[in-house]
Each structure stands twice: as C-alpha cells, then as structure tokens.
Tab-separated table of C-alpha atoms in Angstrom:
chain	number	residue	atom	x	y	z
A	1	UNK	CA	-32.632	-9.529	12.901
A	2	UNK	CA	-29.398	-11.370	12.054
A	3	UNK	CA	-29.899	-14.325	9.750
A	4	UNK	CA	-29.068	-17.843	10.853
A	5	UNK	CA	-26.032	-19.533	9.339
A	6	UNK	CA	-28.232	-21.885	7.294
A	7	UNK	CA	-30.317	-18.991	5.934
A	8	UNK	CA	-27.364	-16.996	4.687
A	9	UNK	CA	-25.139	-19.821	3.422
A	10	UNK	CA	-25.817	-20.460	-0.291
A	11	UNK	CA	-26.060	-24.074	-1.492
A	12	UNK	CA	-22.696	-23.715	-3.270
A	13	UNK	CA	-19.972	-23.883	-0.589
A	14	UNK	CA	-17.655	-21.765	-2.712
A	15	UNK	CA	-20.168	-18.990	-3.301
A	16	UNK	CA	-20.932	-16.099	-0.967
A	17	UNK	CA	-23.036	-12.980	-0.991
A	18	UNK	CA	-19.864	-10.941	-0.493
A	19	UNK	CA	-16.217	-11.681	-1.179
A	20	UNK	CA	-13.651	-9.468	0.567
A	21	UNK	CA	-10.088	-9.604	-0.774
A	22	UNK	CA	-7.525	-8.590	1.833
A	23	UNK	CA	-7.608	-8.955	5.631
A	24	UNK	CA	-5.773	-5.760	6.499
A	25	UNK	CA	-7.521	-2.976	8.446
A	26	UNK	CA	-9.997	-2.104	5.659
A	27	UNK	CA	-10.849	-5.673	4.694
A	28	UNK	CA	-11.110	-6.829	8.288
A	29	UNK	CA	-13.448	-3.980	9.228
A	30	UNK	CA	-15.562	-4.642	6.135
A	31	UNK	CA	-15.848	-8.391	6.653
A	32	UNK	CA	-16.930	-8.270	10.304
A	33	UNK	CA	-19.336	-5.371	9.693
A	34	UNK	CA	-20.962	-7.178	6.777
A	35	UNK	CA	-21.318	-10.336	8.880
A	36	UNK	CA	-22.778	-8.255	11.727
A	37	UNK	CA	-25.546	-7.245	9.311
A	38	UNK	CA	-26.410	-10.749	8.225
A	39	UNK	CA	-24.358	-11.191	5.069
A	40	UNK	CA	-22.638	-14.411	4.110
A	41	UNK	CA	-18.986	-13.421	3.701
A	42	UNK	CA	-15.860	-15.072	2.364
A	43	UNK	CA	-12.624	-13.315	3.330
A	44	UNK	CA	-9.601	-14.171	1.194
A	45	UNK	CA	-6.105	-13.172	2.246
A	46	UNK	CA	-2.596	-14.085	1.150
A	47	UNK	CA	-1.327	-14.139	4.741
A	48	UNK	CA	-1.907	-16.858	7.317
A	49	UNK	CA	-3.055	-14.362	9.956
A	50	UNK	CA	-5.293	-11.276	9.659
A	51	UNK	CA	-4.019	-7.738	10.067
A	52	UNK	CA	-2.231	-6.985	6.811
A	53	UNK	CA	1.071	-5.126	6.775
A	54	UNK	CA	-0.009	-2.627	9.418
A	55	UNK	CA	-0.941	-5.193	12.082
A	56	UNK	CA	1.757	-7.708	11.132
A	57	UNK	CA	2.604	-9.850	14.168
A	58	UNK	CA	5.545	-12.064	15.198
A	59	UNK	CA	5.285	-15.744	14.358
A	60	UNK	CA	4.062	-17.892	17.242
A	61	UNK	CA	7.359	-19.763	17.405
A	62	UNK	CA	9.256	-16.594	18.334
A	63	UNK	CA	7.554	-16.455	21.713
A	64	UNK	CA	6.796	-12.730	21.675
A	65	UNK	CA	5.121	-11.866	24.969
A	66	UNK	CA	4.000	-8.333	24.035
A	67	UNK	CA	3.316	-8.076	20.274
A	68	UNK	CA	1.152	-5.037	20.986
A	69	UNK	CA	4.276	-3.074	21.967
A	70	UNK	CA	5.265	-2.895	18.306
A	71	UNK	CA	1.978	-1.411	17.157
A	72	UNK	CA	-0.096	1.735	17.325
A	73	UNK	CA	-3.822	1.223	17.952
A	74	UNK	CA	-3.548	-2.446	18.885
A	75	UNK	CA	-6.836	-2.526	20.881
A	76	UNK	CA	-8.761	-1.745	17.681
A	77	UNK	CA	-7.173	-4.717	15.944
A	78	UNK	CA	-7.760	-6.957	18.966
A	79	UNK	CA	-11.461	-6.074	18.923
A	80	UNK	CA	-11.778	-6.729	15.178
A	81	UNK	CA	-9.920	-10.031	15.548
A	82	UNK	CA	-12.291	-11.103	18.304
A	83	UNK	CA	-15.310	-10.328	16.122
A	84	UNK	CA	-13.725	-12.192	13.212
A	85	UNK	CA	-13.166	-15.258	15.382
A	86	UNK	CA	-16.781	-15.190	16.560
A	87	UNK	CA	-18.090	-14.946	13.002
A	88	UNK	CA	-15.780	-17.744	11.859
A	89	UNK	CA	-17.095	-19.964	14.651
A	90	UNK	CA	-20.699	-19.250	13.669
A	91	UNK	CA	-20.008	-19.815	9.979
A	92	UNK	CA	-20.923	-16.263	8.989
A	93	UNK	CA	-17.400	-15.662	7.645
A	94	UNK	CA	-15.240	-18.163	5.830
A	95	UNK	CA	-11.681	-16.935	6.282
A	96	UNK	CA	-9.545	-18.409	3.525
A	97	UNK	CA	-5.988	-17.912	4.756
A	98	UNK	CA	-2.976	-18.266	2.489
A	99	UNK	CA	-5.167	-17.643	-0.563
A	100	UNK	CA	-3.566	-15.319	-3.124
A	101	UNK	CA	-6.201	-14.047	-5.542
A	102	UNK	CA	-4.451	-13.669	-8.888
A	103	UNK	CA	-7.331	-12.519	-11.094
A	104	UNK	CA	-11.038	-11.780	-11.062
A	105	UNK	CA	-13.605	-12.045	-13.836
A	106	UNK	CA	-17.318	-11.623	-14.289
A	107	UNK	CA	-19.559	-14.621	-14.881
A	108	UNK	CA	-22.500	-14.604	-17.275
A	109	UNK	CA	-24.934	-14.456	-14.339
A	110	UNK	CA	-23.234	-11.331	-12.952
A	111	UNK	CA	-21.280	-13.064	-10.193
A	112	UNK	CA	-17.651	-12.154	-9.619
A	113	UNK	CA	-15.363	-15.157	-10.033
A	114	UNK	CA	-12.152	-15.039	-8.015
A	115	UNK	CA	-9.235	-17.307	-8.903
A	116	UNK	CA	-6.767	-17.999	-6.093
A	117	UNK	CA	-3.684	-20.126	-5.526
A	118	UNK	CA	-2.618	-21.536	-2.185
A	119	UNK	CA	0.392	-23.256	-0.696
A	120	UNK	CA	4.082	-22.406	-0.703
A	121	UNK	CA	4.468	-23.318	-4.378
A	122	UNK	CA	1.015	-22.206	-5.485
A	123	UNK	CA	0.124	-25.789	-6.431
A	124	UNK	CA	-3.387	-25.698	-5.025
A	125	UNK	CA	-6.123	-23.676	-6.704
A	126	UNK	CA	-9.462	-22.387	-5.586
A	127	UNK	CA	-12.317	-20.626	-7.317
A	128	UNK	CA	-14.773	-18.507	-5.325
A	129	UNK	CA	-17.923	-16.884	-6.672
A	130	UNK	CA	-19.666	-13.939	-5.039
A	131	UNK	CA	-22.579	-11.661	-5.785
A	132	UNK	CA	-20.627	-8.626	-4.561
A	133	UNK	CA	-16.905	-7.942	-4.364
A	134	UNK	CA	-14.978	-5.654	-2.030
A	135	UNK	CA	-11.318	-4.993	-2.821
A	136	UNK	CA	-9.119	-4.112	0.157
A	137	UNK	CA	-5.820	-4.975	-1.470
A	138	UNK	CA	-3.641	-2.402	0.291
A	139	UNK	CA	-0.452	-0.894	-1.096
A	140	UNK	CA	3.244	-1.440	-1.661
A	141	UNK	CA	6.122	0.919	-0.989
A	142	UNK	CA	7.345	3.402	-3.586
A	143	UNK	CA	11.089	3.390	-4.179
A	144	UNK	CA	13.317	5.912	-5.924
A	145	UNK	CA	16.737	4.653	-7.049
A	146	UNK	CA	20.029	6.371	-6.217
A	147	UNK	CA	23.702	5.380	-6.467
A	148	UNK	CA	24.410	2.445	-4.155
A	149	UNK	CA	20.819	1.505	-3.363
A	150	UNK	CA	21.456	-2.141	-4.341
A	151	UNK	CA	24.162	-2.567	-1.708
A	152	UNK	CA	23.400	-5.095	1.092
A	153	UNK	CA	22.084	-3.234	4.123
A	154	UNK	CA	19.729	-1.009	2.132
A	155	UNK	CA	16.133	-1.999	2.895
A	156	UNK	CA	12.785	-0.337	2.370
A	157	UNK	CA	11.403	1.667	5.286
A	158	UNK	CA	8.288	-0.485	5.476
A	159	UNK	CA	10.470	-3.560	5.101
A	160	UNK	CA	12.527	-2.587	8.133
A	161	UNK	CA	9.343	-2.238	10.144
A	162	UNK	CA	8.051	-5.584	8.824
A	163	UNK	CA	11.320	-7.304	9.834
A	164	UNK	CA	10.864	-5.963	13.334
A	165	UNK	CA	7.145	-6.736	13.647
A	166	UNK	CA	7.196	-10.242	12.192
A	167	UNK	CA	10.719	-11.465	12.873
A	168	UNK	CA	11.799	-9.349	15.858
A	169	UNK	CA	15.042	-8.541	14.021
A	170	UNK	CA	16.758	-5.320	13.006
A	171	UNK	CA	18.408	-4.654	9.615
A	172	UNK	CA	21.412	-3.184	11.438
A	173	UNK	CA	22.534	-1.503	14.631
A	174	UNK	CA	23.081	2.041	13.340
A	175	UNK	CA	20.311	2.771	10.844
A	176	UNK	CA	19.651	5.925	8.834
A	177	UNK	CA	15.964	6.345	7.908
A	178	UNK	CA	15.357	8.332	4.731
A	179	UNK	CA	12.858	9.218	1.993
A	180	UNK	CA	9.655	11.159	2.406
A	181	UNK	CA	6.372	10.841	4.258
A	182	UNK	CA	5.031	10.343	7.795
A	183	UNK	CA	5.938	6.643	7.770
A	184	UNK	CA	9.585	7.577	8.289
A	185	UNK	CA	9.004	8.903	11.794
A	186	UNK	CA	7.023	5.820	12.816
A	187	UNK	CA	9.731	3.515	11.463
A	188	UNK	CA	12.518	5.444	13.176
A	189	UNK	CA	10.703	5.393	16.503
A	190	UNK	CA	10.054	1.637	16.248
A	191	UNK	CA	13.723	0.998	15.505
A	192	UNK	CA	14.957	3.089	18.419
A	193	UNK	CA	12.563	1.418	20.822
A	194	UNK	CA	13.882	-1.961	19.666
A	195	UNK	CA	17.430	-0.927	20.536
A	196	UNK	CA	18.822	0.427	17.268
A	197	UNK	CA	20.708	3.698	16.975
A	198	UNK	CA	19.110	6.056	14.447
A	199	UNK	CA	21.464	8.992	13.835
A	200	UNK	CA	19.014	10.845	11.593
A	201	UNK	CA	15.706	10.822	9.743
A	202	UNK	CA	16.262	12.304	6.280
A	203	UNK	CA	13.094	13.910	4.848
A	204	UNK	CA	13.199	15.223	1.259
A	205	UNK	CA	10.163	17.427	1.811
A	206	UNK	CA	9.398	19.705	4.759
A	207	UNK	CA	6.633	19.619	7.357
A	208	UNK	CA	6.084	23.378	7.274
A	209	UNK	CA	4.081	22.905	4.069
A	210	UNK	CA	1.207	21.436	6.127
A	211	UNK	CA	0.557	24.937	7.496
A	212	UNK	CA	-0.686	25.998	4.065
A	213	UNK	CA	-3.938	24.115	4.725
A	214	UNK	CA	-5.056	25.343	8.178
A	215	UNK	CA	-8.662	24.215	7.706
A	216	UNK	CA	-7.631	20.640	6.968
A	217	UNK	CA	-5.342	20.636	9.997
A	218	UNK	CA	-8.067	22.115	12.191
A	219	UNK	CA	-10.458	19.376	11.078
A	220	UNK	CA	-7.878	16.704	11.944
A	221	UNK	CA	-6.327	17.789	15.254
A	222	UNK	CA	-5.360	14.234	16.093
A	223	UNK	CA	-3.054	14.056	13.093
A	224	UNK	CA	-1.142	17.160	14.105
A	225	UNK	CA	-0.916	15.955	17.705
A	226	UNK	CA	0.396	12.584	16.546
A	227	UNK	CA	3.125	14.306	14.533
A	228	UNK	CA	4.152	16.340	17.563
A	229	UNK	CA	4.300	13.205	19.713
A	230	UNK	CA	6.493	11.398	17.207
A	231	UNK	CA	8.795	14.399	16.901
A	232	UNK	CA	9.140	14.737	20.661
A	233	UNK	CA	9.813	11.018	21.137
A	234	UNK	CA	12.498	11.049	18.425
A	235	UNK	CA	14.111	14.116	19.969
A	236	UNK	CA	14.264	12.372	23.356
A	237	UNK	CA	15.932	9.416	21.636
A	238	UNK	CA	18.559	11.716	20.143
A	239	UNK	CA	17.367	11.303	16.540
A	240	UNK	CA	17.982	14.325	14.301
A	241	UNK	CA	15.244	15.360	11.875
A	242	UNK	CA	16.867	16.703	8.692
A	243	UNK	CA	14.327	18.108	6.230
A	244	UNK	CA	14.819	19.131	2.590
A	245	UNK	CA	17.569	16.545	2.334
A	246	UNK	CA	17.956	13.210	0.582
A	247	UNK	CA	20.322	10.262	0.512
A	248	UNK	CA	22.084	10.637	-2.831
A	249	UNK	CA	24.700	7.934	-2.407
A	250	UNK	CA	25.521	4.816	-0.397
A	251	UNK	CA	29.080	3.716	0.339
A	252	UNK	CA	30.647	0.417	1.333
A	253	UNK	CA	32.435	-2.603	-0.103
A	254	UNK	CA	30.250	-5.561	0.829
A	255	UNK	CA	27.716	-3.739	2.951
A	256	UNK	CA	26.530	-0.247	3.815
A	257	UNK	CA	29.185	1.689	5.709
A	258	UNK	CA	27.986	5.275	5.174
A	259	UNK	CA	25.526	7.383	3.188
A	260	UNK	CA	25.864	10.762	1.517
A	261	UNK	CA	23.097	13.173	2.502
A	262	UNK	CA	22.595	16.215	0.251
A	263	UNK	CA	20.390	19.236	0.641
A	264	UNK	CA	17.681	19.380	-2.044
A	265	UNK	CA	15.667	22.299	-3.383
A	266	UNK	CA	11.876	22.477	-3.744
A	267	UNK	CA	12.056	20.269	-6.840
A	268	UNK	CA	14.289	17.752	-5.020
A	269	UNK	CA	17.357	18.673	-7.061
A	270	UNK	CA	20.607	18.180	-5.096
A	271	UNK	CA	22.317	21.415	-4.096
A	272	UNK	CA	25.934	21.237	-5.381
A	273	UNK	CA	28.532	20.945	-2.640
A	274	UNK	CA	26.005	20.178	0.115
A	275	UNK	CA	26.762	16.453	0.471
A	276	UNK	CA	27.746	15.194	3.911
A	277	UNK	CA	28.493	11.607	4.972
A	278	UNK	CA	26.794	9.850	7.881
A	279	UNK	CA	28.279	6.574	9.120
A	280	UNK	CA	25.798	3.697	9.426
A	281	UNK	CA	25.487	-0.029	8.768
A	282	UNK	CA	21.956	0.051	7.327
A	283	UNK	CA	19.639	2.388	5.458
A	284	UNK	CA	15.847	2.170	5.604
A	285	UNK	CA	14.414	4.217	2.746
A	286	UNK	CA	10.969	4.792	1.251
A	287	UNK	CA	9.010	7.496	-0.534
A	288	UNK	CA	5.444	6.730	0.423
A	289	UNK	CA	3.067	4.002	-0.714
A	290	UNK	CA	1.375	3.083	-3.999
A	291	UNK	CA	-2.061	1.371	-4.205
A	292	UNK	CA	-2.134	-2.243	-5.379
A	293	UNK	CA	-4.488	-2.104	-8.353
A	294	UNK	CA	-4.032	-5.390	-10.215
A	295	UNK	CA	-7.396	-6.877	-9.234
A	296	UNK	CA	-9.244	-3.566	-9.572
A	297	UNK	CA	-7.915	-3.147	-13.101
A	298	UNK	CA	-8.764	-6.766	-13.911
A	299	UNK	CA	-12.328	-6.046	-12.809
A	300	UNK	CA	-12.439	-2.993	-15.095
A	301	UNK	CA	-12.488	-0.327	-12.377
A	302	UNK	CA	-11.663	3.228	-13.382
A	303	UNK	CA	-8.736	5.064	-11.792
A	304	UNK	CA	-7.530	8.614	-11.354
A	305	UNK	CA	-4.322	10.287	-10.219
A	306	UNK	CA	-4.236	11.336	-6.582
A	307	UNK	CA	-2.264	14.218	-5.076
A	308	UNK	CA	0.775	12.024	-4.389
A	309	UNK	CA	1.087	11.202	-8.103
A	310	UNK	CA	-0.146	7.611	-7.860
A	311	UNK	CA	-3.196	6.113	-9.552
A	312	UNK	CA	-6.044	4.963	-7.309
A	313	UNK	CA	-9.518	3.518	-7.811
A	314	UNK	CA	-12.338	6.004	-8.480
A	315	UNK	CA	-14.929	5.728	-5.676
A	316	UNK	CA	-18.194	7.436	-4.805
A	317	UNK	CA	-19.310	8.252	-1.258
A	318	UNK	CA	-20.631	4.714	-0.832
A	319	UNK	CA	-17.203	3.290	-1.807
A	320	UNK	CA	-18.629	1.918	-5.063
A	321	UNK	CA	-16.216	1.683	-7.975
A	322	UNK	CA	-17.144	2.471	-11.577
A	323	UNK	CA	-18.052	-1.226	-12.017
A	324	UNK	CA	-21.430	-2.399	-10.750
A	325	UNK	CA	-21.153	-4.854	-7.887
A	326	UNK	CA	-17.570	-3.940	-7.001
A	327	UNK	CA	-16.508	-1.804	-4.020
A	328	UNK	CA	-13.061	-0.833	-2.743
A	329	UNK	CA	-11.795	0.446	0.595
A	330	UNK	CA	-8.543	1.562	2.146
A	331	UNK	CA	-5.355	2.258	0.211
A	332	UNK	CA	-6.846	1.019	-3.087
A	333	UNK	CA	-8.751	4.305	-3.239
A	334	UNK	CA	-5.676	6.390	-2.377
A	335	UNK	CA	-3.082	6.282	0.386
A	336	UNK	CA	-4.576	7.582	3.613
A	337	UNK	CA	-3.502	5.522	6.626
A	338	UNK	CA	-5.093	3.059	9.005
A	339	UNK	CA	-7.802	5.327	10.454
A	340	UNK	CA	-9.173	6.036	6.995
A	341	UNK	CA	-8.917	2.365	6.017
A	342	UNK	CA	-10.969	1.282	9.039
A	343	UNK	CA	-13.563	3.963	8.307
A	344	UNK	CA	-13.877	3.020	4.643
A	345	UNK	CA	-14.051	-0.706	5.342
A	346	UNK	CA	-17.018	-0.260	7.673
A	347	UNK	CA	-18.732	2.231	5.374
A	348	UNK	CA	-18.352	-0.036	2.329
A	349	UNK	CA	-19.858	-2.958	4.248
A	350	UNK	CA	-22.878	-0.861	5.265
A	351	UNK	CA	-23.336	0.217	1.647
A	352	UNK	CA	-23.256	-3.390	0.450
A	353	UNK	CA	-25.617	-4.546	3.200
A	354	UNK	CA	-28.111	-1.852	2.246
A	355	UNK	CA	-28.000	-2.882	-1.413
A	356	UNK	CA	-28.411	-6.588	-0.689
A	357	UNK	CA	-30.968	-6.325	2.106
A	358	UNK	CA	-32.870	-3.377	0.665
A	359	UNK	CA	-32.339	-0.994	3.584
A	360	UNK	CA	-30.867	-0.665	7.065
A	361	UNK	CA	-32.095	0.359	10.489
A	362	UNK	CA	-32.232	4.049	11.401
A	363	UNK	CA	-29.299	3.802	13.809
A	364	UNK	CA	-27.229	2.110	11.105
A	365	UNK	CA	-28.136	4.862	8.653
A	366	UNK	CA	-26.963	7.460	11.194
A	367	UNK	CA	-23.728	5.536	11.607
A	368	UNK	CA	-23.204	5.613	7.829
A	369	UNK	CA	-23.715	9.383	7.778
A	370	UNK	CA	-21.103	9.818	10.518
A	371	UNK	CA	-18.671	7.562	8.660
A	372	UNK	CA	-19.071	9.528	5.442
A	373	UNK	CA	-18.349	12.727	7.344
A	374	UNK	CA	-15.222	11.198	8.863
A	375	UNK	CA	-14.141	9.866	5.491
A	376	UNK	CA	-14.346	13.302	3.864
A	377	UNK	CA	-12.273	14.774	6.677
A	378	UNK	CA	-9.634	12.030	6.548
A	379	UNK	CA	-9.483	12.018	2.745
A	380	UNK	CA	-8.829	15.767	2.784
A	381	UNK	CA	-5.868	15.181	5.093
A	382	UNK	CA	-4.648	12.325	2.885
A	383	UNK	CA	-4.679	14.625	-0.141
A	384	UNK	CA	-2.734	17.233	1.820
A	385	UNK	CA	-0.219	14.609	2.891
A	386	UNK	CA	0.157	13.436	-0.709
A	387	UNK	CA	0.716	16.991	-1.930
A	388	UNK	CA	3.360	17.725	0.708
A	389	UNK	CA	5.384	14.531	0.209
A	390	UNK	CA	4.966	13.917	-3.521
A	391	UNK	CA	8.410	13.332	-5.097
A	392	UNK	CA	9.751	16.393	-6.877
A	393	UNK	CA	10.727	15.992	-10.522
A	394	UNK	CA	14.364	16.840	-9.733
A	395	UNK	CA	14.998	13.529	-7.957
A	396	UNK	CA	16.266	12.035	-11.248
A	397	UNK	CA	19.328	14.274	-10.953
A	398	UNK	CA	20.481	11.962	-8.135
A	399	UNK	CA	21.097	9.263	-10.755
A	400	UNK	CA	24.364	8.563	-12.518
A	401	UNK	CA	24.211	6.705	-15.822
A	402	UNK	CA	25.372	3.471	-14.161
A	403	UNK	CA	22.756	3.602	-11.391
A	404	UNK	CA	20.485	0.562	-11.660
A	405	UNK	CA	16.816	1.529	-11.921
A	406	UNK	CA	15.324	-1.905	-12.612
A	407	UNK	CA	17.076	-4.275	-10.236
A	408	UNK	CA	15.469	-7.447	-11.583
A	409	UNK	CA	16.770	-6.916	-15.127
A	410	UNK	CA	19.789	-4.772	-14.145
A	411	UNK	CA	18.680	-1.871	-16.351
A	412	UNK	CA	20.578	1.333	-15.635
A	413	UNK	CA	19.469	4.944	-15.791
A	414	UNK	CA	21.835	5.413	-18.719
A	415	UNK	CA	20.070	2.748	-20.777
A	416	UNK	CA	16.673	4.284	-20.046
A	417	UNK	CA	17.918	7.746	-20.953
A	418	UNK	CA	19.407	6.367	-24.174
A	419	UNK	CA	16.086	4.731	-25.043
A	420	UNK	CA	14.293	8.044	-24.501
A	421	UNK	CA	16.810	10.486	-25.991
A	422	UNK	CA	18.218	8.419	-28.861
A	423	UNK	CA	15.584	5.811	-29.686
A	424	UNK	CA	12.439	7.928	-29.232
A	425	UNK	CA	10.813	6.167	-26.265
A	426	UNK	CA	8.376	8.452	-24.449
A	427	UNK	CA	6.277	6.044	-22.371
A	428	UNK	CA	6.777	3.108	-20.021
A	429	UNK	CA	5.728	0.444	-22.515
A	430	UNK	CA	8.239	1.569	-25.145
A	431	UNK	CA	11.028	1.813	-22.562
A	432	UNK	CA	10.175	-1.713	-21.434
A	433	UNK	CA	10.319	-3.066	-24.992
A	434	UNK	CA	13.689	-1.425	-25.626
A	435	UNK	CA	15.397	-2.096	-22.282
A	436	UNK	CA	13.399	-4.827	-20.421
A	437	UNK	CA	12.908	-2.431	-17.501
A	438	UNK	CA	9.985	-3.741	-15.457
A	439	UNK	CA	9.994	-7.224	-17.013
A	440	UNK	CA	11.550	-9.029	-14.055
A	441	UNK	CA	10.129	-10.943	-11.108
A	442	UNK	CA	8.481	-7.930	-9.459
A	443	UNK	CA	6.883	-6.860	-12.760
A	444	UNK	CA	7.707	-3.212	-12.217
A	445	UNK	CA	6.359	-2.861	-8.691
A	446	UNK	CA	9.736	-1.584	-7.483
A	447	UNK	CA	10.974	0.333	-10.530
A	448	UNK	CA	7.664	1.267	-12.176
A	449	UNK	CA	7.376	4.764	-10.729
A	450	UNK	CA	10.977	5.631	-11.565
A	451	UNK	CA	10.704	4.351	-15.136
A	452	UNK	CA	7.456	6.263	-15.708
A	453	UNK	CA	8.987	9.463	-14.369
A	454	UNK	CA	12.099	9.127	-16.519
A	455	UNK	CA	10.046	8.340	-19.620
A	456	UNK	CA	7.505	11.067	-18.878
A	457	UNK	CA	10.211	13.689	-18.561
A	458	UNK	CA	11.247	12.950	-22.151
A	459	UNK	CA	7.694	12.575	-23.464
A	460	UNK	CA	4.987	15.132	-22.696
A	461	UNK	CA	7.301	17.619	-21.048
A	462	UNK	CA	5.321	17.518	-17.795
A	463	UNK	CA	8.089	15.664	-16.020
A	464	UNK	CA	5.509	13.557	-14.183
A	465	UNK	CA	5.145	10.175	-15.822
A	466	UNK	CA	2.770	8.853	-13.171
A	467	UNK	CA	0.251	11.560	-13.984
A	468	UNK	CA	0.620	11.598	-17.770
A	469	UNK	CA	0.539	7.825	-18.308
A	470	UNK	CA	-2.029	5.299	-17.196
A	471	UNK	CA	-1.533	2.888	-14.280
A	472	UNK	CA	0.564	-0.230	-14.661
A	473	UNK	CA	-1.561	-3.081	-15.978
A	474	UNK	CA	-0.459	-6.517	-14.856
A	475	UNK	CA	-2.790	-9.301	-15.997
A	476	UNK	CA	-1.796	-11.433	-12.997
A	477	UNK	CA	-1.728	-10.135	-9.430
A	478	UNK	CA	0.937	-12.694	-8.467
A	479	UNK	CA	3.068	-15.330	-10.206
A	480	UNK	CA	1.081	-18.430	-11.232
A	481	UNK	CA	2.092	-21.623	-12.978
A	482	UNK	CA	1.368	-22.270	-16.637
A	483	UNK	CA	-0.720	-25.266	-15.591
A	484	UNK	CA	-2.985	-22.905	-13.633
A	485	UNK	CA	-3.480	-20.728	-16.699
A	486	UNK	CA	-4.109	-23.806	-18.851
A	487	UNK	CA	-6.806	-25.020	-16.469
A	488	UNK	CA	-8.480	-21.608	-16.594
A	489	UNK	CA	-8.451	-21.629	-20.400
A	490	UNK	CA	-10.056	-25.074	-20.500
A	491	UNK	CA	-9.588	-27.835	-23.072
A	492	UNK	CA	-8.600	-26.818	-26.597
C-alpha cells in the first residue's frame, strides 16, 4: 500500500528518504518510480523545468505550439511529467528547481548531505540530507580541437540541437555537421527539418564496423532500424553522409565561411592531399559524450574506463555504486542513450525501494528482472557504439602548433607538446601546472580529453591518456562563491 504524505515525510523538511540529483530521463524515471513505491523523494535539478538536455523545451515566452516536433519519444516524457506533477501535488516529491548541487558529503549518522546553490548569481544556498542518494547527473559533449575551431560559427553538435530546442534558433543557414557518433545524424535531421541546409554529415568513423557484432545488433533490432530511418530521412533531404573523414580546418575572417574535410585512416590520421573545402556559414561538431562525474567522485564512487575511452561510475546490476547508500543511473554509468537511461532510472528506484522497505511485491520483482535483462542488452549496444566511435589516436595530427587546445587559458598544442617533450610532463596534472591548460572557467570540461590524450601519448606510450590516467577530479561541480565555502567550513 502506498504511504500517506504524512507517514513518509520526515520531521526535517530538508531531509528525505531518497535524494535524486538530475531531472533528465534517468533522474525523472527514478524519482517518479520511487514515489510510486511509497518513498519520500527530493528531486534536485539545475534547470527550471524537468527533462534534462534530451527533453529540453522552448521557453514559454517563445510561444512554441508543437514542442514535441523537436523531440524523439515525446510521449514517454509527457507521461513521466504527468506523474511528476501528480507526486508534487501530493507532496511525495519535492522538486527543487534551479538547484545546482556543487558537492556531496557523508554525515556522521550515514546520511548524504547535498550542498546546492540557487539563483542567477548563486547567492542562495540550500542543504538537503537524505538516507539514500541517486546520481543522474548526465553528460557533457566531448570536443577535439582542430585549426580554426575557435572561429565564430563553430558550435558543438549538442549545442546546435539545444539552441534549436530551447531557443528555436539556428546557428547558421548552411551548416556542416561533423565529428563522430550517432548524435550527428539526429542533429543533422533536426537542423534540416527546421529549415537549415546541411550539405554533409562528416563522420570520422564508419558504420560498417557495427556488423562485427551481429549478436548485439540482433538483440537490439530497434537500434539498427532507427539508424536506417535516420539515413533514409537525411538522403531524402539531400544530406551527404561522408564517413572516414574529419574537419581538419575552418576558414573565414570574422566567421565560418568554409571547412576543410580530409579523409582519415583507421587511426584518424589525415590522408595527405585528401583535403576538400565545403562552403558553409556554421559548423556543428562533436565527438560523443562524457559522463559528468564530479558528484560521484566527491562521494567516493569508483570508476572504470568504458569502451569509448571515458571514465564512468562502476555499478552492479542493482545500479549500486561502490559506496554504500549511493546509486547512479543513466550516462553517469557510461554513455548509452535515452532508452538505457530510462531503464536504469526505474531499475535503480526499485532497488532502493526494496532496500528501504525490505522487499517488493511479486509483480514488481518480475518488472525488475525484465529491466535488468533490458539493461544488459542496451549496455552491450552502448559498448559496441563506444568501440566503433572512440576517437583514434591519430586525431592529434590535425593540430598545428598554434592550434588552441585550452580555449579558456589560450594554451596551444605547441605549448603542451613543449611541456611534454622538453619539460618532461607525462600526465594531465603536470601539463596543467606547466601551461595552465584546464585551469579556466570550464575547469577542463572542454579541453580535458584532448590534454589527457596529448600527455598520454608522451607518457606511457599507449597513446590513450583517458585510459591510462584517472578521471578528472574537480572538488566543486559548479562555480561557487568564497562566502559559500566559508559558510561550509564554519567559524574559525
């Protein structure tokens, strides 16, 4: 039987049985499922509306009449949003919008203590305690630098999609989409449907590599069918798919006017003499996603390297991390897409409900078994996807010595190479100390992968810095004021 609001609400208004960080697909599914099973839930999210990056919606003031037209799988989100609203009305879920959790710690009684800032300037602070913690913190886009990538008109692939979904604007009228990974096709299709001209999608890898895992493909027929649909829709729109190619240069005086596209080999090294220019006024580029791990690392969760070369949280089949009382779902455990995120969010909530309530009904147990089966299938496809689209070590040959790698601190590839070859740096930390790469506003979120790869190539000899070095450790998940830190430290 579901518990009444009074029964499940602890005396402390800022304490809950379960705290969920992130209201994207995984966090949203987890929060409503946990509330369905009688748990008192607090849902903290940096955005003012649920949905995360995937279900980002236009602001109300824009007057969008069909926001669902910009999304895939909108009915699923609509159903989750309806359940969230019902649980908010009943008091089962406290949805703390515009709350950026910047760190988490463990209290002496075992509770997890979450510190958040709110407001445009982060002036307001809030502390939430919870008996259990679920991290659904999502991911950010991975970028690889190349000559000209700082020119106005170059945007991230996910950023172009976010501009369209939230602002109903395009980064240009003739847009080349480039990088690697399935996101590129979705972005290109969204842009064409919004009226942009997309002359080409430039994919550094090749889709034929998926055929090397027929069992994984057979277990996920929907994924293959989705790829075929995207390809057919792009073909009808006149978009060329160019595989085993990369943008190795951007040209223009004050804005993008053209890009150089070069053929690349299996290691992503440019083939000499293969460069061809494509005229455009914008470039949307991205090389997959990277899990956001700041809060997981603050909580002490263990990580491992996934097939795409990025670090992700170590999880068991119940979505438990290596730290007691902490779960994670969605991209935090490895990039896998929205279907996997929804599956893991629900499964994690059922696992937490069982631990808190001491068991679940038989039908719920059967549901958990089915979810674990789906998760194994979807995770296998995610690993295949990561293997196919993982950046090849030869991408660094795109860089000239004056190519900026760290945009915040204006650190060039030449300075990083000098630090490695002449000054003995062989890891990210040493490169940072010698060059300031990664010490700017984004704290290495944009340049971190590139710096690790460049340092790793001169260190262990593996040429894969992401795999041979640990994950980036940022003590703060977002910028906070010194007064906030002083309050946390207490008097003296």
